[in-house]
mmCIF file of C-alpha atoms in Angstrom:
data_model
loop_
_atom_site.group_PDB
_atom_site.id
_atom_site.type_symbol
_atom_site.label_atom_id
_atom_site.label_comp_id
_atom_site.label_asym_id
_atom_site.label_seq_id
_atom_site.Cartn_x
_atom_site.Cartn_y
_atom_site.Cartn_z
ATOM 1 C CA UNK A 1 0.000 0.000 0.000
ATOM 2 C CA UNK A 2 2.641 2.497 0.615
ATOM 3 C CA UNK A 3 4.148 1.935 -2.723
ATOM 4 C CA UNK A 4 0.699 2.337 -4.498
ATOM 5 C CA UNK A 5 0.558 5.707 -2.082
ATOM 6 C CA UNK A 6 3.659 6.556 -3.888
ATOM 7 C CA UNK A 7 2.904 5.777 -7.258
ATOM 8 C CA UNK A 8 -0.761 7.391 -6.868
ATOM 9 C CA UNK A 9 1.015 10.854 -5.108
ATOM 10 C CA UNK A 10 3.705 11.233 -7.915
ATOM 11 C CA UNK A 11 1.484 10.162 -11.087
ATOM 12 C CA UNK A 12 -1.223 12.629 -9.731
ATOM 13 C CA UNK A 13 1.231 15.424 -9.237
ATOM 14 C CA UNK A 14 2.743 15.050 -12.374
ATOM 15 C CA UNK A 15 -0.953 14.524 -14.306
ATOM 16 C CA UNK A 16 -1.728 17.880 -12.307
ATOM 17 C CA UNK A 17 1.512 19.545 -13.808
ATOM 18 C CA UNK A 18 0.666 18.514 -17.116
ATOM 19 C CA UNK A 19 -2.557 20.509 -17.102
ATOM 20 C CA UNK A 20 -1.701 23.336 -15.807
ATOM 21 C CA UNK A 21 1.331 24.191 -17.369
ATOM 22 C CA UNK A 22 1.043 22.384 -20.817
ATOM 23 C CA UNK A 23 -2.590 22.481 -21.648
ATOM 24 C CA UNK A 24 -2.798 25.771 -19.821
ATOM 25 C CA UNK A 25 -5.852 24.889 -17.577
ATOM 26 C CA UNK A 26 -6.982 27.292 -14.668
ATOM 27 C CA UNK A 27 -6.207 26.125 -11.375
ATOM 28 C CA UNK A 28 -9.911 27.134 -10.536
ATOM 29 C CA UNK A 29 -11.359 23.970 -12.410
ATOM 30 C CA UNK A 30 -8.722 21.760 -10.600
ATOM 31 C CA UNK A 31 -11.700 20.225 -8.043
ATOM 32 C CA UNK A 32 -12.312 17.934 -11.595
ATOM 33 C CA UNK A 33 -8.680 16.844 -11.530
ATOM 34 C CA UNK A 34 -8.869 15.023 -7.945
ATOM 35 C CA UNK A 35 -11.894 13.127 -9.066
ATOM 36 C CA UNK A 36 -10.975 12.323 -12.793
ATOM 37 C CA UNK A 37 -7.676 11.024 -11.619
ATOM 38 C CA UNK A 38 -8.777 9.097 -8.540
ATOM 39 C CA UNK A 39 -11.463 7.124 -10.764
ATOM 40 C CA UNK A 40 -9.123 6.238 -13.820
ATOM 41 C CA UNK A 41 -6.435 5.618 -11.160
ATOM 42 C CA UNK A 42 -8.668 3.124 -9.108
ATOM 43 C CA UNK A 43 -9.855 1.165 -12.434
ATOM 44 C CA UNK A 44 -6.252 1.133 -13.377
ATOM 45 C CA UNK A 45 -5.327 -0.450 -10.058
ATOM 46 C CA UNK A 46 -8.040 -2.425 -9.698
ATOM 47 C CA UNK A 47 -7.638 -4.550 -13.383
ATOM 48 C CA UNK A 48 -3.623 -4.575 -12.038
ATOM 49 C CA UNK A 49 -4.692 -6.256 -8.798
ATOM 50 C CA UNK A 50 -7.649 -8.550 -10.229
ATOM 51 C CA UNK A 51 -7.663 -12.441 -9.648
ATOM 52 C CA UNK A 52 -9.281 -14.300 -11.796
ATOM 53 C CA UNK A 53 -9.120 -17.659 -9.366
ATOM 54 C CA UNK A 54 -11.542 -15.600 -6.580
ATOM 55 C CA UNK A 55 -15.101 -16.643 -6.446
ATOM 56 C CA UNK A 56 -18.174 -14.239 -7.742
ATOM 57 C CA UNK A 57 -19.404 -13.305 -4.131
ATOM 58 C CA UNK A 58 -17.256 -13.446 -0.988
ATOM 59 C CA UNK A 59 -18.573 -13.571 2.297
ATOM 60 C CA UNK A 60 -17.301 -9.720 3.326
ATOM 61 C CA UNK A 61 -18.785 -7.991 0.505
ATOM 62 C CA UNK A 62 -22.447 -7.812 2.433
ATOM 63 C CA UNK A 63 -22.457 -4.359 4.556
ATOM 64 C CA UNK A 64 -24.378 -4.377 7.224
ATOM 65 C CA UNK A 65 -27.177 -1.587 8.275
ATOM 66 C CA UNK A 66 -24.801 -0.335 10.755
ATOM 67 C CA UNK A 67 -21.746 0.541 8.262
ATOM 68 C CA UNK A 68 -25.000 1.573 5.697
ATOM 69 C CA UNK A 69 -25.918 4.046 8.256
ATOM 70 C CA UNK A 70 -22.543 5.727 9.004
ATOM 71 C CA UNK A 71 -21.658 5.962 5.447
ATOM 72 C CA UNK A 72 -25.408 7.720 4.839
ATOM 73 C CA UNK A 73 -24.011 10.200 7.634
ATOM 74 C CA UNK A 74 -20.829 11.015 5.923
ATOM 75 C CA UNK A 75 -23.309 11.262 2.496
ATOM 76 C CA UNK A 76 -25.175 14.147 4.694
ATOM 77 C CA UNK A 77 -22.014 15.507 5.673
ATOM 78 C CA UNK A 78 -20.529 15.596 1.990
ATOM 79 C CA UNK A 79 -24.001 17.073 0.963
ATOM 80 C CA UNK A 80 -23.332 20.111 3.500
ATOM 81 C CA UNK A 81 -19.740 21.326 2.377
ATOM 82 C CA UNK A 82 -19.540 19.918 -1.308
ATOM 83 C CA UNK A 83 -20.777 23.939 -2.241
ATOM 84 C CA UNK A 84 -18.070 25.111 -0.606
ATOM 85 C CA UNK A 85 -15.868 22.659 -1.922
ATOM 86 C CA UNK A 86 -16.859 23.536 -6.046
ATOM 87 C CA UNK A 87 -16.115 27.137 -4.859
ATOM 88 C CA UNK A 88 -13.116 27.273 -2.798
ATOM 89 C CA UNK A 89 -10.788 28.517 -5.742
ATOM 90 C CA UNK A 90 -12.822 31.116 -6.695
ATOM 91 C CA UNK A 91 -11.885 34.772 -6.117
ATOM 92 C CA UNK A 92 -14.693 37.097 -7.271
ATOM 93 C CA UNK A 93 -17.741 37.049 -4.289
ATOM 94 C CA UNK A 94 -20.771 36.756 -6.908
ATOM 95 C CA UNK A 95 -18.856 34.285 -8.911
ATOM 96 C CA UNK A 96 -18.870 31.832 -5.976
ATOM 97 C CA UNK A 97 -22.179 32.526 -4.695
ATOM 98 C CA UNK A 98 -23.631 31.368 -8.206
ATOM 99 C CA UNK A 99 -21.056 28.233 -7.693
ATOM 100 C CA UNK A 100 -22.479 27.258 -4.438
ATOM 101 C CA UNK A 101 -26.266 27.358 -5.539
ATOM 102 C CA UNK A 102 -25.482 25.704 -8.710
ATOM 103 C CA UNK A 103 -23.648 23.333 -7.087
ATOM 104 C CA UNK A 104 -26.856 23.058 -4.016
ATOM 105 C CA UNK A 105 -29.371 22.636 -7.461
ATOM 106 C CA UNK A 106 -27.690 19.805 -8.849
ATOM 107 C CA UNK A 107 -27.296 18.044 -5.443
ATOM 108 C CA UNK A 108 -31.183 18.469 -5.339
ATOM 109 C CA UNK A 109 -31.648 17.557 -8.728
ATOM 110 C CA UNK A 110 -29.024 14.307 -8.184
ATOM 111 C CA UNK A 111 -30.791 13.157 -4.808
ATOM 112 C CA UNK A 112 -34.406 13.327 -6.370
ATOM 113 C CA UNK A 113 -33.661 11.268 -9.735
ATOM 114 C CA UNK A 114 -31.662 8.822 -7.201
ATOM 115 C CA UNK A 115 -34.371 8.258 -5.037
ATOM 116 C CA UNK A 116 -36.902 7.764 -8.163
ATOM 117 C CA UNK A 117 -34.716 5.061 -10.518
ATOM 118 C CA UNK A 118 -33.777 3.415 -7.136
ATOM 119 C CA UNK A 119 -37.584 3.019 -6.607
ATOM 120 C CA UNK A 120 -38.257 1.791 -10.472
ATOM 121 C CA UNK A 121 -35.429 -0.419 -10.607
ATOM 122 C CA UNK A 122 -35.829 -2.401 -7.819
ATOM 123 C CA UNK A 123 -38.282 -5.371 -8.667
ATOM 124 C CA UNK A 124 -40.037 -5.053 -5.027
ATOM 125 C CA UNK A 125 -40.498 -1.051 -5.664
ATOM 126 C CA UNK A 126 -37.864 -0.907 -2.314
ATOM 127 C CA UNK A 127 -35.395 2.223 -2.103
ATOM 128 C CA UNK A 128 -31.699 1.072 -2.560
ATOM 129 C CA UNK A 129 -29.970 3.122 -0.433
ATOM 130 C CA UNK A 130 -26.277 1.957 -2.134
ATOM 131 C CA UNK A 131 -27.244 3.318 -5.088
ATOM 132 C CA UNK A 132 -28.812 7.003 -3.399
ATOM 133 C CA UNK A 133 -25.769 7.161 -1.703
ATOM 134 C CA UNK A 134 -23.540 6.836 -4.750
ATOM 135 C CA UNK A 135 -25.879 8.629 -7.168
ATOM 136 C CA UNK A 136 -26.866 11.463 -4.303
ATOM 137 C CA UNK A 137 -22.689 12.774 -4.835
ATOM 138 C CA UNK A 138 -22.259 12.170 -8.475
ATOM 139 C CA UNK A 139 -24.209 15.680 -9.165
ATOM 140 C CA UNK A 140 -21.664 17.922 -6.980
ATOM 141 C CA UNK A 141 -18.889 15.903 -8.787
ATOM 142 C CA UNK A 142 -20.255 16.234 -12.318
ATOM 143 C CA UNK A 143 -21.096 19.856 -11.883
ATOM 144 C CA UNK A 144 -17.532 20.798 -10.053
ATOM 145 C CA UNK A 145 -15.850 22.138 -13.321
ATOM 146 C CA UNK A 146 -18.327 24.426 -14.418
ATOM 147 C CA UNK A 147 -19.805 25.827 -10.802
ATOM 148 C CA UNK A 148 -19.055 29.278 -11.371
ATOM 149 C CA UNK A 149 -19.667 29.128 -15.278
ATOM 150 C CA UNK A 150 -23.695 28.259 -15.310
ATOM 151 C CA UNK A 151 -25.935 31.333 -15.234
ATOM 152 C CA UNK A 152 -29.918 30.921 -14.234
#
């Protein structure tokens, strides 16, 4: 693990380099850069560390409702500063006011749709609360790069 630390500090430092000083990107939109590289980096570790000899399901993939309930804490938690989060880099006041609602709208928007296809896709009409807690984030992370560029 410390090696992978390693590898994951000096690949993302160099990947954030890259941007900024040969594609010429602001370091305002860098928020994207944490999650773009942590999900290609995971996939890439994860198809280097596959086993093709371990069963389908193992025993200590099952979470139980205690560990369901903490992480739906830390959801609520990451719901309350993600805002702040999208518009930490950003200098002018107005321009990160309009970050932080955008940013609250698609939260809203994110947590609505979750709770509705979780609801339709499950074959007893049950809410899935794995997949609200996943889907609830993914609209603060998709909107993080253009915050402060969306005008209502």
């Amino acid at each position: 693990l410390i090696l992978m630390t390693l590898l994951e500090v000096t690949a993302f430092s160099a990947n954030r380099w890259a941007l900024w000083k040969l594609l010429e990107i602001k370091p305002v939109h860098s928020t994207m850069y944490v999650h773009m590289f942590g999900a290609y980096f995971g996939v890439m570790v994860s198809w280097c560390l596959y086993n093709a000899g371990l069963k389908y399901f193992q025993e200590k993939e099952e979470s139980k409702w205690r560990s369901g309930l903490l992480s739906m804490f830390g959801t609520l938690f990451l719901w309350m500063f993600w805002p702040s989060f999208n518009a930490i880099l950003i200098q002018d006041h107005e321009d990160k006011q309009i970050a932080m609602e955008n940013t609250y709208c698609a939260l809203a928007v994110s947590t609505v749709v979750a709770f509705a296809f979780s609801v339709l896709c499950n074959k007893n009409g049950k809410l899935e609360m794995v997949y609200i807690r996943n889907a609830t984030l993914a609209g603060g992370i998709a909107l993080s790069y253009s915050a402060d560029l969306i005008n209502v």
